[in-house]
Each structure stands twice: as C-alpha cells, then as structure tokens.
mmCIF file of the C-alpha atoms, coordinates in Angstrom:
data_MODEL
# 
_entry.id   MODEL 
# 
loop_
_atom_site.group_PDB 
_atom_site.id 
_atom_site.type_symbol 
_atom_site.label_atom_id 
_atom_site.label_alt_id 
_atom_site.label_comp_id 
_atom_site.label_asym_id 
_atom_site.label_entity_id 
_atom_site.label_seq_id 
_atom_site.pdbx_PDB_ins_code 
_atom_site.Cartn_x 
_atom_site.Cartn_y 
_atom_site.Cartn_z 
_atom_site.occupancy 
_atom_site.B_iso_or_equiv 
_atom_site.pdbx_formal_charge 
_atom_site.auth_seq_id 
_atom_site.auth_comp_id 
_atom_site.auth_asym_id 
_atom_site.auth_atom_id 
_atom_site.pdbx_PDB_model_num 
ATOM 1   C CA . VAL A 1 1   ? 0.409   -3.843  -24.503 1.00 0.00 ? 1   VAL A CA 1 
ATOM 2   C CA . GLY A 1 2   ? -2.225  -6.423  -24.897 1.00 0.00 ? 2   GLY A CA 1 
ATOM 3   C CA . PRO A 1 3   ? -4.557  -8.211  -22.447 1.00 0.00 ? 3   PRO A CA 1 
ATOM 4   C CA . LYS A 1 4   ? -2.053  -9.850  -20.434 1.00 0.00 ? 4   LYS A CA 1 
ATOM 5   C CA . ILE A 1 5   ? -0.247  -6.445  -19.345 1.00 0.00 ? 5   ILE A CA 1 
ATOM 6   C CA . ASP A 1 6   ? -1.846  -5.008  -16.368 1.00 0.00 ? 6   ASP A CA 1 
ATOM 7   C CA . LEU A 1 7   ? -2.787  -1.303  -16.488 1.00 0.00 ? 7   LEU A CA 1 
ATOM 8   C CA . LEU A 1 8   ? -2.516  0.711   -13.363 1.00 0.00 ? 8   LEU A CA 1 
ATOM 9   C CA . ILE A 1 9   ? -2.906  3.923   -13.675 1.00 0.00 ? 9   ILE A CA 1 
ATOM 10  C CA . GLU A 1 10  ? -1.971  6.585   -11.200 1.00 0.00 ? 10  GLU A CA 1 
ATOM 11  C CA . PHE A 1 11  ? -4.496  9.019   -10.934 1.00 0.00 ? 11  PHE A CA 1 
ATOM 12  C CA . HIS A 1 12  ? -2.523  10.573  -8.046  1.00 0.00 ? 12  HIS A CA 1 
ATOM 13  C CA . ASP A 1 13  ? -4.741  13.019  -6.101  1.00 0.00 ? 13  ASP A CA 1 
ATOM 14  C CA . ARG A 1 14  ? -5.327  14.722  -8.849  1.00 0.00 ? 14  ARG A CA 1 
ATOM 15  C CA . PHE A 1 15  ? -9.102  14.940  -9.800  1.00 0.00 ? 15  PHE A CA 1 
ATOM 16  C CA . THR A 1 16  ? -12.228 15.968  -8.502  1.00 0.00 ? 16  THR A CA 1 
ATOM 17  C CA . VAL A 1 17  ? -14.754 13.076  -8.233  1.00 0.00 ? 17  VAL A CA 1 
ATOM 18  C CA . GLY A 1 18  ? -16.650 14.305  -11.505 1.00 0.00 ? 18  GLY A CA 1 
ATOM 19  C CA . THR A 1 19  ? -13.334 14.047  -13.519 1.00 0.00 ? 19  THR A CA 1 
ATOM 20  C CA . ALA A 1 20  ? -12.370 11.119  -11.910 1.00 0.00 ? 20  ALA A CA 1 
ATOM 21  C CA . ILE A 1 21  ? -15.029 9.359   -13.139 1.00 0.00 ? 21  ILE A CA 1 
ATOM 22  C CA . ARG A 1 22  ? -15.334 10.810  -16.476 1.00 0.00 ? 22  ARG A CA 1 
ATOM 23  C CA . VAL A 1 23  ? -12.053 9.731   -16.894 1.00 0.00 ? 23  VAL A CA 1 
ATOM 24  C CA . GLY A 1 24  ? -12.591 5.957   -15.190 1.00 0.00 ? 24  GLY A CA 1 
ATOM 25  C CA . ARG A 1 25  ? -14.986 5.552   -17.482 1.00 0.00 ? 25  ARG A CA 1 
ATOM 26  C CA . LYS A 1 26  ? -13.304 6.665   -20.278 1.00 0.00 ? 26  LYS A CA 1 
ATOM 27  C CA . LEU A 1 27  ? -10.024 4.268   -19.570 1.00 0.00 ? 27  LEU A CA 1 
ATOM 28  C CA . ASP A 1 28  ? -12.820 1.285   -17.957 1.00 0.00 ? 28  ASP A CA 1 
ATOM 29  C CA . GLU A 1 29  ? -13.512 0.215   -21.746 1.00 0.00 ? 29  GLU A CA 1 
ATOM 30  C CA . PHE A 1 30  ? -9.483  -0.604  -21.791 1.00 0.00 ? 30  PHE A CA 1 
ATOM 31  C CA . GLU A 1 31  ? -9.651  -3.754  -18.559 1.00 0.00 ? 31  GLU A CA 1 
ATOM 32  C CA . PRO A 1 32  ? -6.976  -1.128  -15.887 1.00 0.00 ? 32  PRO A CA 1 
ATOM 33  C CA . MET A 1 33  ? -6.372  -3.796  -13.229 1.00 0.00 ? 33  MET A CA 1 
ATOM 34  C CA . TRP A 1 34  ? -6.617  -0.478  -11.063 1.00 0.00 ? 34  TRP A CA 1 
ATOM 35  C CA . PHE A 1 35  ? -6.676  3.066   -10.624 1.00 0.00 ? 35  PHE A CA 1 
ATOM 36  C CA . ALA A 1 36  ? -4.672  4.580   -7.566  1.00 0.00 ? 36  ALA A CA 1 
ATOM 37  C CA . THR A 1 37  ? -5.947  7.806   -5.712  1.00 0.00 ? 37  THR A CA 1 
ATOM 38  C CA . PRO A 1 38  ? -8.000  9.367   -7.771  1.00 0.00 ? 38  PRO A CA 1 
ATOM 39  C CA . VAL A 1 39  ? -9.555  12.128  -5.388  1.00 0.00 ? 39  VAL A CA 1 
ATOM 40  C CA . ARG A 1 40  ? -7.523  13.666  -2.435  1.00 0.00 ? 40  ARG A CA 1 
ATOM 41  C CA . THR A 1 41  ? -6.348  11.444  -0.455  1.00 0.00 ? 41  THR A CA 1 
ATOM 42  C CA . TYR A 1 42  ? -8.385  12.632  2.804   1.00 0.00 ? 42  TYR A CA 1 
ATOM 43  C CA . ASP A 1 43  ? -12.113 12.577  0.216   1.00 0.00 ? 43  ASP A CA 1 
ATOM 44  C CA . LEU A 1 44  ? -12.778 8.862   1.622   1.00 0.00 ? 44  LEU A CA 1 
ATOM 45  C CA . ALA A 1 45  ? -16.511 9.499   0.205   1.00 0.00 ? 45  ALA A CA 1 
ATOM 46  C CA . GLY A 1 46  ? -15.183 10.959  -2.763  1.00 0.00 ? 46  GLY A CA 1 
ATOM 47  C CA . HIS A 1 47  ? -12.801 7.669   -3.954  1.00 0.00 ? 47  HIS A CA 1 
ATOM 48  C CA . VAL A 1 48  ? -16.020 5.827   -2.906  1.00 0.00 ? 48  VAL A CA 1 
ATOM 49  C CA . GLU A 1 49  ? -18.204 7.260   -4.662  1.00 0.00 ? 49  GLU A CA 1 
ATOM 50  C CA . VAL A 1 50  ? -16.038 7.193   -7.974  1.00 0.00 ? 50  VAL A CA 1 
ATOM 51  C CA . ALA A 1 51  ? -15.922 3.024   -6.674  1.00 0.00 ? 51  ALA A CA 1 
ATOM 52  C CA . ARG A 1 52  ? -19.399 3.433   -7.475  1.00 0.00 ? 52  ARG A CA 1 
ATOM 53  C CA . ASN A 1 53  ? -19.361 4.746   -10.660 1.00 0.00 ? 53  ASN A CA 1 
ATOM 54  C CA . VAL A 1 54  ? -16.391 2.711   -11.749 1.00 0.00 ? 54  VAL A CA 1 
ATOM 55  C CA . LYS A 1 55  ? -15.820 -0.674  -13.134 1.00 0.00 ? 55  LYS A CA 1 
ATOM 56  C CA . THR A 1 56  ? -11.970 -0.680  -12.430 1.00 0.00 ? 56  THR A CA 1 
ATOM 57  C CA . ALA A 1 57  ? -10.468 -0.806  -9.285  1.00 0.00 ? 57  ALA A CA 1 
ATOM 58  C CA . VAL A 1 58  ? -9.765  1.927   -7.162  1.00 0.00 ? 58  VAL A CA 1 
ATOM 59  C CA . VAL A 1 59  ? -7.403  1.658   -4.491  1.00 0.00 ? 59  VAL A CA 1 
ATOM 60  C CA . LEU A 1 60  ? -5.740  4.220   -1.733  1.00 0.00 ? 60  LEU A CA 1 
ATOM 61  C CA . GLY A 1 61  ? -4.045  4.567   1.433   1.00 0.00 ? 61  GLY A CA 1 
ATOM 62  C CA . GLU A 1 62  ? -0.911  5.832   0.479   1.00 0.00 ? 62  GLU A CA 1 
ATOM 63  C CA . GLY A 1 63  ? -1.084  8.974   2.116   1.00 0.00 ? 63  GLY A CA 1 
ATOM 64  C CA . PHE A 1 64  ? -2.822  7.369   4.857   1.00 0.00 ? 64  PHE A CA 1 
ATOM 65  C CA . ASN A 1 65  ? -0.337  7.820   8.382   1.00 0.00 ? 65  ASN A CA 1 
ATOM 66  C CA . GLU A 1 66  ? -3.516  6.521   10.603  1.00 0.00 ? 66  GLU A CA 1 
ATOM 67  C CA . LEU A 1 67  ? -4.270  2.810   10.897  1.00 0.00 ? 67  LEU A CA 1 
ATOM 68  C CA . ARG A 1 68  ? -8.185  4.114   11.394  1.00 0.00 ? 68  ARG A CA 1 
ATOM 69  C CA . GLN A 1 69  ? -8.248  5.901   7.345   1.00 0.00 ? 69  GLN A CA 1 
ATOM 70  C CA . PHE A 1 70  ? -7.762  1.693   6.704   1.00 0.00 ? 70  PHE A CA 1 
ATOM 71  C CA . ALA A 1 71  ? -10.904 0.666   8.867   1.00 0.00 ? 71  ALA A CA 1 
ATOM 72  C CA . ASP A 1 72  ? -13.122 4.215   8.100   1.00 0.00 ? 72  ASP A CA 1 
ATOM 73  C CA . LEU A 1 73  ? -12.424 3.474   4.071   1.00 0.00 ? 73  LEU A CA 1 
ATOM 74  C CA . LEU A 1 74  ? -12.700 -0.037  4.623   1.00 0.00 ? 74  LEU A CA 1 
ATOM 75  C CA . ALA A 1 75  ? -15.681 0.106   6.350   1.00 0.00 ? 75  ALA A CA 1 
ATOM 76  C CA . TYR A 1 76  ? -18.040 1.186   2.691   1.00 0.00 ? 76  TYR A CA 1 
ATOM 77  C CA . ARG A 1 77  ? -17.221 -2.365  0.963   1.00 0.00 ? 77  ARG A CA 1 
ATOM 78  C CA . VAL A 1 78  ? -16.544 -0.450  -2.539  1.00 0.00 ? 78  VAL A CA 1 
ATOM 79  C CA . ILE A 1 79  ? -12.608 -0.662  -1.895  1.00 0.00 ? 79  ILE A CA 1 
ATOM 80  C CA . ASP A 1 80  ? -11.346 -3.541  -2.060  1.00 0.00 ? 80  ASP A CA 1 
ATOM 81  C CA . ILE A 1 81  ? -7.105  -2.834  -2.242  1.00 0.00 ? 81  ILE A CA 1 
ATOM 82  C CA . VAL A 1 82  ? -5.266  -0.994  -0.130  1.00 0.00 ? 82  VAL A CA 1 
ATOM 83  C CA . GLN A 1 83  ? -1.772  0.238   -0.938  1.00 0.00 ? 83  GLN A CA 1 
ATOM 84  C CA . PRO A 1 84  ? -0.213  1.554   2.694   1.00 0.00 ? 84  PRO A CA 1 
ATOM 85  C CA . ALA A 1 85  ? 3.508   2.723   2.370   1.00 0.00 ? 85  ALA A CA 1 
ATOM 86  C CA . PRO A 1 86  ? 5.373   1.143   4.929   1.00 0.00 ? 86  PRO A CA 1 
ATOM 87  C CA . GLN A 1 87  ? 8.102   3.861   4.978   1.00 0.00 ? 87  GLN A CA 1 
ATOM 88  C CA . THR A 1 88  ? 5.373   5.889   6.344   1.00 0.00 ? 88  THR A CA 1 
ATOM 89  C CA . LEU A 1 89  ? 3.973   4.153   8.761   1.00 0.00 ? 89  LEU A CA 1 
ATOM 90  C CA . GLY A 1 90  ? 6.877   1.819   9.790   1.00 0.00 ? 90  GLY A CA 1 
ATOM 91  C CA . PRO A 1 91  ? 6.447   -1.556  9.554   1.00 0.00 ? 91  PRO A CA 1 
ATOM 92  C CA . SER A 1 92  ? 4.818   -2.581  13.152  1.00 0.00 ? 92  SER A CA 1 
ATOM 93  C CA . ARG A 1 93  ? 1.869   -0.549  12.276  1.00 0.00 ? 93  ARG A CA 1 
ATOM 94  C CA . ALA A 1 94  ? 1.919   -1.037  8.280   1.00 0.00 ? 94  ALA A CA 1 
ATOM 95  C CA . ARG A 1 95  ? 1.630   -4.863  9.309   1.00 0.00 ? 95  ARG A CA 1 
ATOM 96  C CA . LYS A 1 96  ? -1.306  -3.820  11.422  1.00 0.00 ? 96  LYS A CA 1 
ATOM 97  C CA . ALA A 1 97  ? -2.387  -1.392  8.405   1.00 0.00 ? 97  ALA A CA 1 
ATOM 98  C CA . PHE A 1 98  ? -2.565  -5.502  6.300   1.00 0.00 ? 98  PHE A CA 1 
ATOM 99  C CA . ALA A 1 99  ? -4.663  -7.502  9.257   1.00 0.00 ? 99  ALA A CA 1 
ATOM 100 C CA . ILE A 1 100 ? -7.419  -3.957  9.211   1.00 0.00 ? 100 ILE A CA 1 
ATOM 101 C CA . ALA A 1 101 ? -7.143  -5.160  4.994   1.00 0.00 ? 101 ALA A CA 1 
ATOM 102 C CA . GLN A 1 102 ? -7.469  -8.440  6.038   1.00 0.00 ? 102 GLN A CA 1 
ATOM 103 C CA . ALA A 1 103 ? -10.850 -8.298  8.503   1.00 0.00 ? 103 ALA A CA 1 
ATOM 104 C CA . TYR A 1 104 ? -12.156 -7.323  5.878   1.00 0.00 ? 104 TYR A CA 1 
ATOM 105 C CA . ASP A 1 105 ? -11.375 -8.925  3.129   1.00 0.00 ? 105 ASP A CA 1 
ATOM 106 C CA . ALA A 1 106 ? -9.167  -6.339  1.167   1.00 0.00 ? 106 ALA A CA 1 
ATOM 107 C CA . LEU A 1 107 ? -6.044  -6.892  -0.560  1.00 0.00 ? 107 LEU A CA 1 
ATOM 108 C CA . VAL A 1 108 ? -2.716  -5.257  -0.327  1.00 0.00 ? 108 VAL A CA 1 
ATOM 109 C CA . ALA A 1 109 ? -0.409  -3.657  -2.333  1.00 0.00 ? 109 ALA A CA 1 
ATOM 110 C CA . CYS A 1 110 ? 1.653   -1.385  -0.374  1.00 0.00 ? 110 CYS A CA 1 
ATOM 111 C CA . HIS A 1 111 ? 2.886   1.324   -2.033  1.00 0.00 ? 111 HIS A CA 1 
ATOM 112 C CA . GLN A 1 112 ? 6.819   1.704   -3.399  1.00 0.00 ? 112 GLN A CA 1 
ATOM 113 C CA . ALA A 1 113 ? 7.744   5.120   -4.880  1.00 0.00 ? 113 ALA A CA 1 
ATOM 114 C CA . GLN A 1 114 ? 10.971  5.566   -2.670  1.00 0.00 ? 114 GLN A CA 1 
ATOM 115 C CA . SER A 1 115 ? 14.216  3.947   -2.675  1.00 0.00 ? 115 SER A CA 1 
ATOM 116 C CA . PRO A 1 116 ? 15.622  0.382   -3.412  1.00 0.00 ? 116 PRO A CA 1 
ATOM 117 C CA . PHE A 1 117 ? 15.499  0.069   0.953   1.00 0.00 ? 117 PHE A CA 1 
ATOM 118 C CA . CYS A 1 118 ? 11.472  0.621   1.014   1.00 0.00 ? 118 CYS A CA 1 
ATOM 119 C CA . THR A 1 119 ? 11.648  -2.427  -2.756  1.00 0.00 ? 119 THR A CA 1 
ATOM 120 C CA . ALA A 1 120 ? 13.345  -4.961  0.315   1.00 0.00 ? 120 ALA A CA 1 
ATOM 121 C CA . MET A 1 121 ? 11.014  -3.505  3.115   1.00 0.00 ? 121 MET A CA 1 
ATOM 122 C CA . ASN A 1 122 ? 7.547   -4.814  0.870   1.00 0.00 ? 122 ASN A CA 1 
ATOM 123 C CA . ALA A 1 123 ? 9.329   -7.665  -0.294  1.00 0.00 ? 123 ALA A CA 1 
ATOM 124 C CA . HIS A 1 124 ? 9.199   -8.740  2.886   1.00 0.00 ? 124 HIS A CA 1 
ATOM 125 C CA . LEU A 1 125 ? 6.086   -7.508  4.426   1.00 0.00 ? 125 LEU A CA 1 
ATOM 126 C CA . HIS A 1 126 ? 4.015   -9.204  1.300   1.00 0.00 ? 126 HIS A CA 1 
ATOM 127 C CA . ALA A 1 127 ? 5.703   -12.393 1.815   1.00 0.00 ? 127 ALA A CA 1 
ATOM 128 C CA . SER A 1 128 ? 4.176   -12.208 5.575   1.00 0.00 ? 128 SER A CA 1 
ATOM 129 C CA . ILE A 1 129 ? 0.975   -12.202 4.590   1.00 0.00 ? 129 ILE A CA 1 
ATOM 130 C CA . PRO A 1 130 ? -2.067  -14.095 2.909   1.00 0.00 ? 130 PRO A CA 1 
ATOM 131 C CA . ASN A 1 131 ? -3.604  -11.176 1.742   1.00 0.00 ? 131 ASN A CA 1 
ATOM 132 C CA . PHE A 1 132 ? -1.379  -9.292  -0.657  1.00 0.00 ? 132 PHE A CA 1 
ATOM 133 C CA . LEU A 1 133 ? -1.738  -9.013  -4.091  1.00 0.00 ? 133 LEU A CA 1 
ATOM 134 C CA . ILE A 1 134 ? 1.164   -7.390  -5.861  1.00 0.00 ? 134 ILE A CA 1 
ATOM 135 C CA . HIS A 1 135 ? 4.218   -5.544  -6.555  1.00 0.00 ? 135 HIS A CA 1 
ATOM 136 C CA . GLU A 1 136 ? 4.767   -1.767  -6.949  1.00 0.00 ? 136 GLU A CA 1 
ATOM 137 C CA . ASN A 1 137 ? 8.005   -0.864  -7.703  1.00 0.00 ? 137 ASN A CA 1 
ATOM 138 C CA . PHE A 1 138 ? 9.724   2.207   -9.146  1.00 0.00 ? 138 PHE A CA 1 
ATOM 139 C CA . ASP A 1 139 ? 13.411  1.030   -9.115  1.00 0.00 ? 139 ASP A CA 1 
ATOM 140 C CA . ASP A 1 140 ? 14.269  0.439   -12.741 1.00 0.00 ? 140 ASP A CA 1 
ATOM 141 C CA . SER A 1 141 ? 13.665  4.392   -13.415 1.00 0.00 ? 141 SER A CA 1 
ATOM 142 C CA . LEU A 1 142 ? 16.428  5.295   -10.770 1.00 0.00 ? 142 LEU A CA 1 
ATOM 143 C CA . GLU A 1 143 ? 19.492  7.142   -11.536 1.00 0.00 ? 143 GLU A CA 1 
ATOM 144 C CA . PRO A 1 144 ? 22.115  4.232   -11.987 1.00 0.00 ? 144 PRO A CA 1 
ATOM 145 C CA . TRP A 1 145 ? 24.623  5.500   -9.152  1.00 0.00 ? 145 TRP A CA 1 
ATOM 146 C CA . THR A 1 146 ? 21.296  4.699   -6.979  1.00 0.00 ? 146 THR A CA 1 
ATOM 147 C CA . TRP A 1 147 ? 22.330  0.874   -6.682  1.00 0.00 ? 147 TRP A CA 1 
ATOM 148 C CA . ASP A 1 148 ? 25.893  1.151   -5.394  1.00 0.00 ? 148 ASP A CA 1 
ATOM 149 C CA . LEU A 1 149 ? 24.475  2.165   -2.613  1.00 0.00 ? 149 LEU A CA 1 
ATOM 150 C CA . LEU A 1 150 ? 22.541  -0.537  -1.272  1.00 0.00 ? 150 LEU A CA 1 
ATOM 151 C CA . GLN A 1 151 ? 23.951  -3.591  -1.874  1.00 0.00 ? 151 GLN A CA 1 
ATOM 152 C CA . GLY A 1 152 ? 22.157  -7.151  -1.991  1.00 0.00 ? 152 GLY A CA 1 
ATOM 153 C CA . THR A 1 153 ? 18.326  -5.084  -3.272  1.00 0.00 ? 153 THR A CA 1 
ATOM 154 C CA . PRO A 1 154 ? 16.346  -7.881  -4.680  1.00 0.00 ? 154 PRO A CA 1 
ATOM 155 C CA . ARG A 1 155 ? 15.641  -6.548  -8.534  1.00 0.00 ? 155 ARG A CA 1 
ATOM 156 C CA . VAL A 1 156 ? 12.494  -7.672  -10.656 1.00 0.00 ? 156 VAL A CA 1 
ATOM 157 C CA . GLU A 1 157 ? 13.226  -10.341 -13.479 1.00 0.00 ? 157 GLU A CA 1 
ATOM 158 C CA . ASN A 1 158 ? 11.083  -11.760 -14.970 1.00 0.00 ? 158 ASN A CA 1 
ATOM 159 C CA . GLY A 1 159 ? 7.860   -10.086 -13.418 1.00 0.00 ? 159 GLY A CA 1 
ATOM 160 C CA . SER A 1 160 ? 8.873   -11.645 -10.255 1.00 0.00 ? 160 SER A CA 1 
ATOM 161 C CA . ILE A 1 161 ? 11.433  -10.190 -7.428  1.00 0.00 ? 161 ILE A CA 1 
ATOM 162 C CA . THR A 1 162 ? 13.135  -12.663 -5.038  1.00 0.00 ? 162 THR A CA 1 
ATOM 163 C CA . VAL A 1 163 ? 12.793  -11.995 -0.803  1.00 0.00 ? 163 VAL A CA 1 
ATOM 164 C CA . PRO A 1 164 ? 16.310  -11.485 0.676   1.00 0.00 ? 164 PRO A CA 1 
ATOM 165 C CA . ASP A 1 165 ? 17.538  -14.695 2.422   1.00 0.00 ? 165 ASP A CA 1 
ATOM 166 C CA . THR A 1 166 ? 19.882  -12.327 4.498   1.00 0.00 ? 166 THR A CA 1 
ATOM 167 C CA . PRO A 1 167 ? 19.945  -10.820 8.160   1.00 0.00 ? 167 PRO A CA 1 
ATOM 168 C CA . GLY A 1 168 ? 17.721  -8.094  9.013   1.00 0.00 ? 168 GLY A CA 1 
ATOM 169 C CA . TRP A 1 169 ? 16.215  -6.332  5.306   1.00 0.00 ? 169 TRP A CA 1 
ATOM 170 C CA . GLY A 1 170 ? 18.235  -8.379  3.066   1.00 0.00 ? 170 GLY A CA 1 
ATOM 171 C CA . VAL A 1 171 ? 20.260  -5.063  2.342   1.00 0.00 ? 171 VAL A CA 1 
ATOM 172 C CA . GLU A 1 172 ? 23.436  -3.879  3.945   1.00 0.00 ? 172 GLU A CA 1 
ATOM 173 C CA . LEU A 1 173 ? 24.469  0.167   3.248   1.00 0.00 ? 173 LEU A CA 1 
ATOM 174 C CA . ASN A 1 174 ? 27.955  0.645   1.154   1.00 0.00 ? 174 ASN A CA 1 
ATOM 175 C CA . GLU A 1 175 ? 29.506  3.882   3.099   1.00 0.00 ? 175 GLU A CA 1 
ATOM 176 C CA . ALA A 1 176 ? 32.412  3.732   0.407   1.00 0.00 ? 176 ALA A CA 1 
ATOM 177 C CA . ALA A 1 177 ? 29.500  4.551   -2.041  1.00 0.00 ? 177 ALA A CA 1 
ATOM 178 C CA . LEU A 1 178 ? 28.417  6.995   -0.131  1.00 0.00 ? 178 LEU A CA 1 
ATOM 179 C CA . ARG A 1 179 ? 31.226  8.998   0.634   1.00 0.00 ? 179 ARG A CA 1 
ATOM 180 C CA . ARG A 1 180 ? 31.789  9.131   -2.852  1.00 0.00 ? 180 ARG A CA 1 
ATOM 181 C CA . MET A 1 181 ? 28.395  10.594  -3.612  1.00 0.00 ? 181 MET A CA 1 
ATOM 182 C CA . PRO A 1 182 ? 28.532  14.711  -3.913  1.00 0.00 ? 182 PRO A CA 1 
ATOM 183 C CA . THR A 1 183 ? 27.325  16.596  -0.814  1.00 0.00 ? 183 THR A CA 1 
ATOM 184 C CA . MET A 1 184 ? 24.272  17.741  -2.813  1.00 0.00 ? 184 MET A CA 1 
ATOM 185 C CA . LEU A 1 185 ? 23.252  14.587  -2.936  1.00 0.00 ? 185 LEU A CA 1 
ATOM 186 C CA . LEU A 1 186 ? 23.460  13.831  0.781   1.00 0.00 ? 186 LEU A CA 1 
# 
C-alpha cells in the first residue's frame, strides 16, 4: 500500500508469546503502526515481552473492564498506546482510563467495533482529550440497513471524522426504521 498508509494489524488474542514475537518480527519490516492484542488480553506480562522483542508498537485495552488494568499495563513503561472500549467501560470510566494513560504519557485510540453509535461516542471522547492518537472505525463494512437506524452518525470522509455538534452524542434512533426491522435482528 506504500509508505503513506498506516497498517494497523489486529492479532486479536490469537498467539502465544513466542508466536507473536516471531510473527511480529516478520511483519516489522513493513513498519506497521501497531500490533493489537497479540496474546490473551489478561496476559499483561506476555504483552510486555512481545513489545520488548518487536519494533512495532503493541497496543491493547479493548478487553479491559477495570481501570486498574490500564495502570498495571502502563507501569511497565514499554506500551504507550491503549485502546479503551467506552461502550464497555461507560463514558465516565473511559475518561478515567484516558487520564491514566495521560499520566503515563501514553496515547489513546479507543476500540470501536460495536456500532455507529460507538463511532459517535468515541468521536466526542477523542475530541475532548489531549492524548488522542487515531480513531478506529469499521463502520464501512456494516450492513446498509445500519445507517437507517441511527440518524446523524458521523462518517469517515477523506480519512477524517467530524464530531457531531448536535445535542447529546449527536445521533438519534430512527424508531420507524427500527419497527421495519425483522424481529430476528431485534
């Protein structure tokens, strides 16, 4: 894809420490931006070992459900990008996770794979912090009907997302579209 495109590689809890290091070293030559969650989420020491043995940044945090996990991870001082999941933590606890990251000079790139609502929530949260890095987004691969359910959801345009300036999170549930949905989806 060339040097103007950042590669963010999702390992997604799949590897042992040794395998993650071997795969990571092979991929290092392509200079990806990061490897996400190369070993099991709960294995903080394993992530630290991987991070110490590859050139590419290792990130994690999408599976964390307690604030202490962010502090425990960042205290090793080898991982400096975290991915809190605001829809799991809730917006208030997510903001506390951002503050923990900031205290360790770490950057934040919230996890976002749940819905366009999560896109709107993360856009607002990211815009409110000084240690924001990048906005993860998978919305373009969603089913087309998804866009009928929420009005006002921010979309990626030319590589950027504009934060909604309407009240609340900036989105509104389209109840008429919801009623048209097959019951198997509800």
